Coordinates of C-alpha atoms in Angstrom, one line a residue:
Chain M
M30 CA 11.1 22.2 -33.0
S31 CA 7.4 22.1 -33.7
Y32 CA 5.8 21.6 -37.1
N33 CA 2.8 19.9 -38.8
N34 CA 2.8 17.5 -41.6
T35 CA -0.2 17.1 -43.8
A36 CA 0.9 13.9 -45.5
L37 CA 1.6 12.3 -42.2
A38 CA -1.7 13.3 -40.7
Q39 CA -3.6 12.1 -43.8
A40 CA -1.8 8.8 -43.7
A41 CA -2.7 8.4 -40.0
Q42 CA -6.3 9.3 -40.6
A43 CA -6.4 6.9 -43.5
R44 CA -5.0 4.2 -41.3
I45 CA -7.7 4.9 -38.6
N46 CA -10.4 4.7 -41.3
A47 CA -8.9 1.4 -42.5
L48 CA -8.8 -0.1 -39.0
G49 CA -12.3 1.1 -38.2
I50 CA -13.6 1.7 -34.7
P51 CA -12.2 -0.9 -32.3
K52 CA -14.6 -3.5 -31.0
R53 CA -14.6 -5.1 -27.6
N54 CA -13.8 -8.5 -29.2
N55 CA -10.6 -7.0 -30.4
E56 CA -8.0 -8.2 -28.0
L57 CA -6.3 -4.9 -27.7
W58 CA -9.5 -3.1 -26.7
S59 CA -11.4 -5.9 -24.9
F60 CA -11.4 -3.9 -21.6
F61 CA -12.0 -0.4 -23.0
P62 CA -15.4 1.2 -23.3
V63 CA -15.0 1.6 -27.1
N64 CA -18.4 3.2 -27.5
K65 CA -16.8 6.4 -26.4
I66 CA -14.4 6.5 -29.3
P67 CA -16.5 7.1 -32.5
S68 CA -17.3 10.8 -31.7
V69 CA -13.6 11.4 -31.7
V70 CA -12.1 9.5 -34.6
S71 CA -14.9 9.9 -37.1
A72 CA -14.8 13.6 -37.0
E73 CA -13.4 15.3 -40.1
S74 CA -9.7 15.0 -40.4
A75 CA -7.8 17.6 -38.6
A76 CA -5.2 17.4 -41.2
N77 CA -7.2 19.8 -43.3
G78 CA -5.7 23.2 -43.4
T79 CA -2.3 22.2 -42.2
A80 CA -0.7 22.0 -45.6
D81 CA 0.5 25.6 -45.5
S82 CA 2.4 25.2 -42.2
A83 CA 3.9 22.0 -43.3
A84 CA 5.1 23.5 -46.6
A85 CA 6.4 26.5 -44.9
E86 CA 8.5 24.6 -42.5
G87 CA 9.7 22.1 -45.0
C88 CA 8.8 19.1 -42.9
T89 CA 10.8 16.0 -43.5
V90 CA 9.1 13.6 -41.1
E91 CA 8.0 10.5 -43.0
C92 CA 5.2 8.1 -42.3
A93 CA 7.6 5.3 -41.9
D94 CA 9.2 7.2 -39.0
F95 CA 6.2 6.2 -36.8
G96 CA 5.3 2.9 -38.4
I97 CA 1.9 4.2 -39.4
A98 CA 1.4 1.5 -42.0
A99 CA 1.7 -1.2 -39.4
E100 CA 0.1 0.6 -36.5
T101 CA -3.0 -1.1 -35.0
D102 CA -3.7 1.2 -32.0
I103 CA -6.0 4.1 -32.6
A104 CA -4.6 5.8 -29.5
A105 CA -1.2 5.9 -31.2
L106 CA -2.5 7.2 -34.5
L107 CA -4.9 9.9 -33.1
P108 CA -2.3 12.6 -32.3
I109 CA -0.8 12.3 -35.7
A110 CA -4.1 12.2 -37.5
K111 CA -5.2 15.3 -35.6
S112 CA -2.0 17.1 -36.6
A113 CA -0.6 17.4 -33.1
P114 CA 2.4 19.7 -33.1
I115 CA 5.5 17.5 -32.8
M116 CA 7.9 18.4 -30.1
K117 CA 11.2 16.9 -31.0
K118 CA 14.2 16.9 -28.7
D119 CA 17.6 15.2 -28.6
F120 CA 19.2 14.8 -25.2
A121 CA 23.0 15.0 -25.8
A122 CA 25.3 12.1 -25.1
G123 CA 26.6 11.8 -21.7
E124 CA 24.6 14.8 -20.3
T125 CA 22.3 14.8 -17.4
E126 CA 19.0 16.6 -17.9
M127 CA 15.6 17.1 -16.3
G128 CA 12.5 18.3 -18.0
L129 CA 8.8 18.9 -17.9
I130 CA 6.6 17.9 -20.8
K131 CA 3.3 19.7 -21.3
S132 CA 1.4 19.7 -24.5
R133 CA -0.4 22.9 -25.4
A134 CA -3.3 21.4 -27.1
D135 CA -5.8 18.5 -26.9
F136 CA -3.4 16.4 -28.9
G137 CA 0.4 16.1 -28.4
H138 CA 3.3 14.3 -30.0
S139 CA 6.7 14.2 -28.5
V140 CA 9.7 12.6 -30.2
F141 CA 12.8 12.1 -28.0
K142 CA 16.2 10.7 -28.6
I143 CA 18.2 10.0 -25.4
Q144 CA 21.7 9.8 -26.7
K145 CA 24.4 7.4 -25.6
N146 CA 25.0 7.4 -21.8
A147 CA 22.8 10.4 -21.2
K148 CA 20.8 10.5 -17.9
V149 CA 17.4 12.1 -18.3
S150 CA 14.4 12.6 -16.0
L151 CA 11.1 13.7 -17.6
E152 CA 7.9 14.6 -15.9
I153 CA 4.8 14.6 -18.1
L154 CA 2.3 17.3 -17.0
D155 CA -1.3 17.3 -18.2
N156 CA -1.8 18.9 -21.5
K157 CA -3.9 22.0 -22.0
V158 CA -7.3 20.5 -22.9
E159 CA -10.1 22.5 -24.4
H160 CA -12.3 19.7 -25.6
E161 CA -13.5 16.4 -24.2
I162 CA -10.6 14.3 -25.3
A163 CA -6.8 14.3 -25.0
A164 CA -4.4 12.0 -26.8
E165 CA -0.7 12.2 -26.5
R166 CA 1.9 10.1 -28.3
F167 CA 5.5 9.7 -27.2
D168 CA 8.2 8.2 -29.4
I169 CA 11.3 7.6 -27.4
N170 CA 14.6 6.2 -28.6
V171 CA 17.0 5.4 -25.8
E172 CA 20.5 4.8 -27.0
E173 CA 23.2 2.6 -25.6
G174 CA 23.9 3.0 -21.9
A175 CA 21.4 5.9 -21.5
E176 CA 19.1 6.1 -18.5
L177 CA 15.7 7.6 -18.6
E178 CA 13.1 8.1 -15.9
I179 CA 9.7 9.2 -17.1
F180 CA 6.8 9.8 -14.8
F181 CA 3.5 11.5 -14.3
A182 CA 1.7 11.9 -11.0
N183 CA -0.4 15.1 -11.1
P184 CA -4.1 14.8 -10.8
A185 CA -5.1 14.7 -14.4
N186 CA -7.9 16.8 -16.1
E187 CA -11.3 15.5 -15.4
L188 CA -11.6 14.3 -19.0
P189 CA -14.2 12.0 -20.4
L190 CA -11.5 10.3 -22.5
Q191 CA -7.7 10.4 -22.3
F192 CA -5.1 8.4 -24.3
R193 CA -1.4 8.2 -23.8
H194 CA 0.7 6.1 -26.1
F195 CA 4.4 5.4 -25.7
A196 CA 6.6 3.7 -28.2
I197 CA 10.0 3.1 -26.5
K198 CA 13.0 1.6 -28.2
Q199 CA 16.0 0.7 -26.0
A200 CA 19.5 -0.1 -27.1
A201 CA 22.1 -2.2 -25.2
K202 CA 22.6 -1.4 -21.5
S203 CA 19.9 1.3 -21.5
T204 CA 17.5 1.7 -18.6
V205 CA 14.0 3.1 -18.5
H206 CA 12.1 3.7 -15.3
F207 CA 8.5 4.5 -16.1
S208 CA 6.3 5.4 -13.1
N209 CA 2.8 6.9 -12.8
I210 CA 0.0 7.7 -10.4
L211 CA -3.5 7.8 -11.8
Q212 CA -6.1 9.4 -9.7
D213 CA -8.5 11.4 -11.9
A214 CA -12.2 10.7 -12.5
G215 CA -12.3 10.1 -16.3
I216 CA -11.7 7.2 -18.7
G217 CA -8.1 6.8 -19.6
R218 CA -5.9 4.4 -21.6
I219 CA -2.2 4.1 -21.4
S220 CA -0.6 2.0 -24.1
I221 CA 3.0 1.2 -24.0
D222 CA 5.1 -0.6 -26.6
V223 CA 8.6 -1.4 -25.5
D224 CA 11.3 -2.9 -27.7
L225 CA 14.3 -4.1 -25.8
N226 CA 16.6 -4.3 -28.7
G227 CA 20.1 -4.3 -27.1
E228 CA 21.7 -6.8 -24.7
G229 CA 21.4 -5.7 -21.1
A230 CA 18.5 -3.3 -21.7
N231 CA 16.2 -2.9 -18.7
F232 CA 12.6 -1.6 -18.6
D233 CA 10.9 -1.0 -15.2
Y234 CA 7.2 0.0 -15.0
R235 CA 5.5 1.0 -11.8
S236 CA 1.9 2.2 -11.8
L237 CA -0.5 3.2 -9.0
S238 CA -4.2 3.8 -9.6
V239 CA -6.2 5.5 -6.8
L240 CA -9.7 5.8 -8.2
K241 CA -13.2 6.4 -7.1
G242 CA -16.5 7.3 -8.7
T243 CA -16.9 5.9 -12.2
A244 CA -13.2 6.4 -13.1
S245 CA -11.9 3.8 -15.5
K246 CA -8.2 3.3 -16.3
H247 CA -6.8 0.9 -18.9
Q248 CA -3.2 0.0 -19.2
R249 CA -1.9 -2.0 -22.1
L250 CA 1.7 -3.0 -22.2
T251 CA 3.6 -4.9 -24.8
I252 CA 7.2 -5.6 -24.0
R253 CA 9.3 -7.3 -26.6
H254 CA 12.6 -8.8 -25.5
N255 CA 14.5 -8.8 -28.7
A256 CA 17.9 -9.3 -27.3
P257 CA 19.6 -11.6 -24.6
N258 CA 20.0 -10.6 -21.0
T259 CA 17.3 -8.0 -21.1
V260 CA 15.1 -7.3 -18.1
S261 CA 11.6 -6.1 -17.7
T262 CA 9.6 -5.4 -14.6
Q263 CA 5.9 -4.6 -14.4
F264 CA 4.5 -3.7 -11.0
A265 CA 1.0 -2.2 -10.7
R266 CA -1.1 -1.5 -7.6
N267 CA -4.7 -0.4 -7.5
L268 CA -6.8 1.1 -4.8
L269 CA -10.3 1.2 -6.2
D270 CA -13.3 2.7 -4.4
E271 CA -17.0 3.1 -5.3
K272 CA -17.6 2.0 -9.0
S273 CA -14.1 2.6 -10.3
Y274 CA -12.4 0.1 -12.6
V275 CA -9.0 -0.8 -13.8
S276 CA -7.8 -3.2 -16.5
Y277 CA -4.3 -4.3 -17.0
D278 CA -3.3 -6.0 -20.2
G279 CA 0.3 -6.9 -20.0
S280 CA 2.1 -8.8 -22.8
V281 CA 5.7 -10.0 -22.8
I282 CA 7.2 -11.5 -25.9
V283 CA 10.6 -13.1 -25.7
G284 CA 12.2 -13.7 -29.0
N285 CA 14.1 -16.8 -30.2
G286 CA 17.7 -16.8 -29.1
C287 CA 17.2 -14.3 -26.3
S288 CA 18.9 -16.1 -23.5
Q289 CA 18.9 -15.1 -19.8
V290 CA 15.8 -12.8 -20.2
N291 CA 14.2 -11.9 -16.9
S292 CA 10.7 -10.6 -16.9
S293 CA 8.2 -10.2 -14.1
Q294 CA 4.7 -8.9 -13.9
L295 CA 2.7 -8.3 -10.6
V296 CA -0.6 -6.6 -10.2
N297 CA -2.0 -6.1 -6.7
S298 CA -5.5 -4.6 -6.2
I299 CA -7.5 -3.6 -3.2
L300 CA -11.2 -3.2 -3.7
L301 CA -12.4 -0.6 -1.3
G302 CA -15.9 -0.2 -2.9
D303 CA -18.6 -2.9 -3.2
E304 CA -18.9 -2.1 -6.9
S305 CA -15.3 -1.5 -7.9
S306 CA -13.6 -4.1 -10.1
V307 CA -10.4 -5.0 -11.8
S308 CA -9.4 -7.1 -14.8
V309 CA -5.9 -8.4 -15.3
K310 CA -4.7 -10.2 -18.4
P311 CA -1.1 -11.4 -18.6
V312 CA 0.1 -12.7 -21.9
L313 CA 3.5 -14.4 -22.2
K314 CA 4.8 -15.5 -25.6
I315 CA 8.1 -17.1 -25.1
Y316 CA 10.1 -18.5 -28.0
H317 CA 13.3 -19.4 -26.1
D318 CA 14.0 -21.8 -23.2
D319 CA 16.7 -20.2 -21.1
V320 CA 14.5 -17.4 -19.6
E321 CA 12.7 -16.5 -16.4
C322 CA 9.3 -15.0 -16.7
T323 CA 6.8 -14.6 -13.9
H324 CA 3.4 -13.1 -13.5
G325 CA 1.0 -12.7 -10.6
N326 CA -2.2 -11.1 -9.6
T327 CA -3.8 -10.5 -6.2
C328 CA -7.1 -8.9 -5.3
G329 CA -8.6 -8.3 -1.9
E330 CA -9.7 -5.8 0.8
L331 CA -7.7 -3.8 3.3
D332 CA -6.2 -6.2 5.9
A333 CA -8.7 -6.5 8.7
D334 CA -6.0 -7.3 11.3
Q335 CA -4.0 -4.2 10.3
M336 CA -7.1 -2.1 10.5
F337 CA -7.8 -3.5 14.0
Y338 CA -4.3 -2.9 15.1
L339 CA -4.2 0.7 14.1
T340 CA -7.6 1.5 15.5
S341 CA -6.9 -0.3 18.7
R342 CA -4.2 2.2 19.3
G343 CA -6.7 5.1 19.1
I344 CA -6.3 6.0 15.4
P345 CA -9.8 6.8 13.9
A346 CA -10.9 4.2 11.3
E347 CA -10.8 6.7 8.3
T348 CA -7.2 7.8 9.2
A349 CA -6.2 4.2 9.7
K350 CA -7.6 3.3 6.3
K351 CA -5.6 6.1 4.6
M352 CA -2.5 5.0 6.4
L353 CA -2.9 1.5 5.0
M354 CA -3.7 2.7 1.5
K355 CA -0.5 4.9 1.6
S356 CA 1.6 2.1 2.9
F357 CA 0.3 -0.2 0.1
A358 CA 1.0 2.4 -2.5
K359 CA 4.4 3.5 -1.1
E360 CA 5.9 0.0 -1.5
L361 CA 5.6 0.5 -5.3
F362 CA 8.0 3.5 -5.4
L363 CA 10.3 2.9 -2.5
P364 CA 12.7 0.8 -4.6
L365 CA 13.2 3.6 -7.1
N366 CA 16.6 5.4 -7.0
D367 CA 16.5 8.7 -5.2
G368 CA 15.7 11.3 -7.8
P369 CA 13.0 13.6 -9.1
A370 CA 10.6 10.8 -9.9
K371 CA 10.7 9.2 -6.5
K372 CA 10.5 12.6 -4.8
R373 CA 7.5 13.7 -6.8
L374 CA 5.7 10.4 -6.5
L375 CA 6.1 10.1 -2.8
Q376 CA 5.0 13.7 -2.4
V377 CA 1.8 13.0 -4.3
L378 CA 1.2 9.9 -2.2
A379 CA 1.5 11.9 1.0
S380 CA -1.2 14.2 -0.2
L381 CA -3.7 11.5 -1.2
Chain O
M19 CA -11.9 1.1 37.2
L20 CA -12.5 -1.8 34.8
S21 CA -15.6 -3.8 35.4
I22 CA -16.6 -6.8 33.3
K23 CA -20.0 -8.4 34.0
N24 CA -21.4 -11.5 32.5
L25 CA -19.5 -11.0 29.2
K26 CA -20.5 -13.5 26.6
A27 CA -19.1 -13.5 23.0
S28 CA -19.1 -15.7 20.0
I29 CA -17.4 -16.0 16.6
E30 CA -19.0 -15.8 13.2
D31 CA -20.2 -19.4 13.1
G32 CA -22.0 -18.9 16.3
T33 CA -19.6 -20.8 18.6
Q34 CA -19.6 -19.2 22.0
I35 CA -16.1 -18.5 23.3
L36 CA -16.8 -16.4 26.3
K37 CA -19.5 -17.8 28.5
G38 CA -20.0 -15.2 31.2
I39 CA -16.8 -13.5 32.3
N40 CA -16.9 -11.5 35.5
L41 CA -13.9 -9.4 36.6
E42 CA -13.4 -6.3 38.7
V43 CA -10.1 -4.5 38.4
K44 CA -9.2 -1.6 40.6
P45 CA -6.5 1.1 40.3
G46 CA -3.1 -0.1 41.3
E47 CA -3.9 -3.8 40.8
V48 CA -2.2 -6.4 38.6
H49 CA -4.4 -9.3 37.6
A50 CA -2.9 -12.4 36.0
I51 CA -5.1 -14.6 33.9
M52 CA -3.9 -18.1 33.4
G53 CA -5.6 -21.1 31.8
P54 CA -5.2 -23.9 29.3
N55 CA -4.8 -23.2 25.6
G56 CA -8.2 -22.5 23.9
S57 CA -9.9 -21.3 27.1
G58 CA -10.7 -17.8 25.8
K59 CA -7.9 -15.7 27.2
S60 CA -6.9 -14.0 24.0
T61 CA -10.5 -13.7 22.9
L62 CA -11.3 -11.8 26.1
S63 CA -8.8 -9.0 25.3
K64 CA -9.9 -8.8 21.7
V65 CA -13.6 -8.6 22.6
I66 CA -13.0 -5.9 25.1
A67 CA -11.0 -3.9 22.5
G68 CA -13.8 -4.4 19.9
H69 CA -12.3 -6.8 17.4
P70 CA -14.9 -7.2 14.5
A71 CA -14.4 -11.0 14.4
Y72 CA -16.4 -11.4 17.6
T73 CA -20.0 -10.7 18.5
V74 CA -20.9 -9.7 22.0
N75 CA -24.0 -11.7 23.0
D76 CA -24.4 -10.3 26.5
G77 CA -22.7 -8.4 29.3
V78 CA -21.2 -5.1 30.1
V79 CA -17.6 -3.8 30.1
E80 CA -17.2 -0.5 31.9
L81 CA -14.1 1.6 32.1
D82 CA -14.5 4.3 34.7
G83 CA -18.3 3.9 34.5
K84 CA -18.5 4.1 30.7
N85 CA -19.6 1.1 28.7
L86 CA -16.8 0.3 26.3
L87 CA -19.0 -2.0 24.3
D88 CA -20.9 1.1 23.0
M89 CA -17.8 2.7 21.7
E90 CA -15.8 2.5 18.4
I91 CA -12.5 0.6 18.7
C92 CA -10.5 3.8 18.6
E93 CA -12.7 5.4 21.3
R94 CA -12.1 2.5 23.6
A95 CA -8.3 3.0 23.2
N96 CA -8.5 6.7 23.7
S97 CA -10.6 6.2 26.8
G98 CA -7.7 4.5 28.4
L99 CA -7.7 0.8 27.2
F100 CA -4.6 -0.8 25.8
I101 CA -4.3 -4.3 24.5
S102 CA -1.3 -6.1 23.4
T103 CA -2.0 -9.2 21.3
Q104 CA -0.1 -12.4 21.4
Y105 CA 1.1 -11.9 17.8
P106 CA 1.5 -8.2 17.1
T107 CA 0.5 -7.4 13.5
E108 CA 3.1 -6.4 10.9
I109 CA 2.2 -3.3 8.9
P110 CA 4.9 -2.8 6.2
G111 CA 5.1 0.7 4.9
V112 CA 3.7 2.4 8.0
N113 CA 6.7 3.9 9.8
N114 CA 6.9 2.9 13.4
V115 CA 7.6 6.3 14.8
E116 CA 5.0 8.1 12.6
F117 CA 2.5 5.5 13.7
L118 CA 3.3 6.1 17.4
K119 CA 3.0 9.8 16.9
M120 CA -0.3 9.5 15.1
A121 CA -1.7 7.2 17.9
L122 CA -0.6 9.6 20.6
N123 CA -2.0 12.7 18.9
S124 CA -5.3 10.8 18.2
K125 CA -5.6 10.3 21.9
R126 CA -4.7 13.9 22.6
N127 CA -7.3 15.1 20.1
F128 CA -9.9 12.8 21.8
L129 CA -9.1 14.2 25.2
G130 CA -9.2 17.8 23.9
L131 CA -5.4 18.3 24.3
P132 CA -3.2 20.1 21.7
E133 CA -1.2 17.7 19.5
M134 CA 2.3 17.0 20.5
G135 CA 4.9 18.5 18.2
D136 CA 7.9 16.8 16.6
A137 CA 10.5 17.9 19.1
D138 CA 8.5 17.0 22.2
F139 CA 7.5 13.7 20.7
K140 CA 11.0 12.8 19.8
K141 CA 12.1 13.5 23.4
L142 CA 9.3 11.4 24.8
C143 CA 10.0 8.6 22.3
E144 CA 13.7 8.6 23.1
E145 CA 13.0 8.4 26.8
K146 CA 10.7 5.4 26.5
M147 CA 13.0 3.6 24.1
Q148 CA 15.8 4.0 26.5
L149 CA 13.7 2.5 29.2
L150 CA 13.1 -0.5 27.1
E151 CA 16.7 -0.6 25.8
M152 CA 15.6 -0.2 22.2
D153 CA 17.9 1.1 19.5
D154 CA 17.3 3.4 16.5
R155 CA 16.4 0.5 14.2
Y156 CA 12.9 0.7 15.6
R157 CA 12.5 4.2 14.2
D158 CA 13.0 3.6 10.6
R159 CA 11.2 0.4 10.1
G160 CA 7.6 -0.3 9.4
V161 CA 5.4 -1.3 12.3
N162 CA 6.6 -4.7 13.5
E163 CA 8.0 -5.2 10.0
G164 CA 10.7 -7.9 10.1
Y165 CA 10.9 -7.8 13.9
S166 CA 11.8 -10.9 15.8
G167 CA 9.2 -12.1 18.3
G168 CA 11.0 -10.4 21.2
E169 CA 11.3 -7.1 19.3
K170 CA 7.6 -7.1 18.6
K171 CA 6.8 -7.5 22.3
R172 CA 9.2 -4.8 23.2
N173 CA 7.6 -2.5 20.6
E174 CA 4.2 -3.3 22.2
I175 CA 5.4 -2.1 25.6
L176 CA 6.9 1.0 23.9
Q177 CA 3.4 1.8 22.6
M178 CA 2.0 1.2 26.1
A179 CA 4.6 3.5 27.6
I180 CA 3.9 6.3 25.1
L181 CA 0.1 6.0 25.1
D182 CA 0.0 5.8 28.9
P183 CA -3.3 3.9 29.2
K184 CA -5.4 3.4 32.4
V185 CA -5.8 -0.3 31.9
S186 CA -3.4 -2.5 29.9
F187 CA -4.4 -6.0 28.8
L188 CA -1.2 -7.8 27.9
D189 CA -1.7 -11.1 26.2
E190 CA 1.3 -13.5 26.6
T191 CA 3.8 -10.6 26.5
D192 CA 6.4 -13.0 27.8
S193 CA 6.2 -15.5 24.9
G194 CA 9.1 -15.3 22.5
L195 CA 11.3 -13.4 25.0
D196 CA 14.7 -14.6 26.0
I197 CA 15.8 -14.2 29.7
D198 CA 17.3 -10.7 29.2
A199 CA 14.4 -9.4 27.1
L200 CA 11.9 -10.8 29.7
R201 CA 13.6 -8.8 32.4
I202 CA 13.7 -5.6 30.2
V203 CA 10.0 -5.9 29.2
A204 CA 8.9 -6.7 32.8
N205 CA 10.9 -3.8 34.2
G206 CA 9.3 -1.5 31.5
I207 CA 5.8 -2.6 32.6
N208 CA 6.7 -2.1 36.3
H209 CA 8.0 1.4 35.4
I210 CA 4.8 2.3 33.6
M211 CA 2.6 0.9 36.3
S212 CA 1.3 3.4 38.9
P213 CA -1.3 3.5 41.7
E214 CA -3.7 5.1 39.2
K215 CA -3.3 2.3 36.6
A216 CA -4.0 -1.4 36.3
V217 CA -2.5 -4.2 34.3
I218 CA -4.1 -7.5 33.3
L219 CA -1.5 -10.1 32.3
V220 CA -2.3 -13.2 30.3
T221 CA 0.4 -15.8 30.8
H222 CA 1.2 -19.5 30.9
Y223 CA 4.2 -19.2 33.2
Q224 CA 5.2 -18.1 36.6
R225 CA 8.4 -16.6 35.3
L226 CA 6.7 -13.3 34.2
L227 CA 5.1 -13.1 37.6
D228 CA 8.5 -13.4 39.3
Y229 CA 9.1 -9.9 37.8
I230 CA 5.6 -8.4 38.0
K231 CA 3.9 -9.3 41.2
P232 CA 0.2 -10.0 40.7
T233 CA -2.5 -8.8 43.1
Y234 CA -4.8 -11.5 41.9
V235 CA -4.5 -14.7 39.8
H236 CA -7.5 -16.0 37.9
V237 CA -8.0 -19.3 36.0
L238 CA -10.0 -19.0 32.8
R239 CA -11.3 -22.2 31.4
H240 CA -14.1 -23.0 28.9
G241 CA -14.9 -19.3 28.6
K242 CA -15.4 -18.6 32.3
I243 CA -13.2 -17.6 35.2
I244 CA -13.4 -20.7 37.4
L245 CA -11.0 -19.8 40.2
S246 CA -9.4 -16.7 41.6
G247 CA -6.7 -16.3 44.3
G248 CA -3.6 -14.5 45.3
P249 CA -0.1 -14.9 43.9
E250 CA 0.3 -18.3 45.5
L251 CA -2.3 -19.7 43.0
A252 CA 0.1 -19.1 40.1
L253 CA 2.8 -21.2 41.9
K254 CA 0.3 -24.0 42.5
L255 CA -0.7 -24.0 38.9
E256 CA 2.9 -24.1 37.8
E257 CA 3.4 -27.1 40.0
Q258 CA 0.2 -29.0 39.5
G259 CA -1.4 -27.8 36.2
Y260 CA -5.1 -27.3 35.8
D261 CA -6.6 -30.7 36.2
W262 CA -7.1 -30.5 40.0
I263 CA -9.5 -27.5 39.6
E264 CA -13.2 -28.4 39.6
E265 CA -15.5 -26.4 37.5
K266 CA -18.7 -25.2 39.1

């Protein structure tokens, strides 16, 4: 099902106007080159001219469905403001499904409901981009006992600016495995809001950035543990060459009364270029005692002893370097269950 | 075959570790290098192999007439030099068998030979693993990942067997080995050894030399070879230590 909604688009644009262009001193945007944004968001509202289609299809989507009034992230608002066609799909309870997601325009908006006990694997492909920006929004509701793996690993379009925003709500005993490989040359921002609303919900995030040139990737995660016995894992690894840059802004919020929460965050970076850099900002807001929350961050170069060992066996230095990069990257995805995501991610790694 | 002349090398802070090593190794010979801790034995093998932590200040190291010191690390290996370090490095995520195949085919590329295919390599690998009484666990794991000390040493000799070097420099290959493993590793080295090849063993103990008969035994102390002799020298060192030796 695909339709436009003028009222929704106008509300989103109004919200963007009210928020104004983000500034670097805004915590959510502190790592992002915000000077790139004005040309996109200050353009005339794309909502103009969509009234007919909205009326024709009798759209019933309300602003409240996407929390527009409270939304603070322009990346989340842009697809709606630009009247991205909404792709809405319910995955039936108890069913097992695999799918590919590809937006057919610069802006995309997908709304998924993973019904009770369904098992779903979704690969996000690059959207068809005609201009210098892409923004996609995903609203995903994962019902009780459902399992979702969502991943993207294809070399993205060489875009100057790319946003992907995910709003994920998880019910009890649901599991989400979210994995990605970032390796394109543009500026990208992935923002992920996760609400672990039901007891036993589990969110697992694994991200690899293999960047060079002036590529710049920004990941912002906010994981809210709103129920007891919920688990979240964040594991990111970065291989950064030349002048590339990664920022990782990971927040974990554990609500009052949420016992036995387990949350971990680990970011490992290898700087291959003299001018490459990484910024990592863990934020833990914990309002309950009986929880286990960890965070860690390492940054260094390729291991000199490992390089020596490989080359001392006759392997040329460039090949040895690639072997070590791949081994560093592979450890991220090896723990994933065998399935489409693991297969695809390891396949992409092999071709790096 | 291997000729080391007046080799001097230092570490980053300028401290000189090797202070003029001279050693001539001919085909078919086994040389044992002994000496107190900190005398430069391990440094010698790493310097010859081209470890970046060391700076060569003087000297020449030739393998079949070619100066190894002018070569990249991988070129030294592909020219026929193999070193086994005292503490083999763990490389998690790099599969042991894939690594071995990559190393062998790098050497074959260097020598202008066609790469060895999967089937032939599997056969070669199985044959050498059998020689060293190694089981399939070595295939699936990362290079030296989670290996015991003895397993690491066995894996080193497996690499030596597959790469078939002209000169092997084995640094304390006997350390960390139990009695059975020592016998297996020593038998493996003897099996690989031939009249066209040479082995340099660094060891602290006679027990390895009970299995691998040295042609010469050298004492390295304070960065220099201060005494050379036949196999009987190792027995004397085992009995009397190093204090009786006078440095020139």
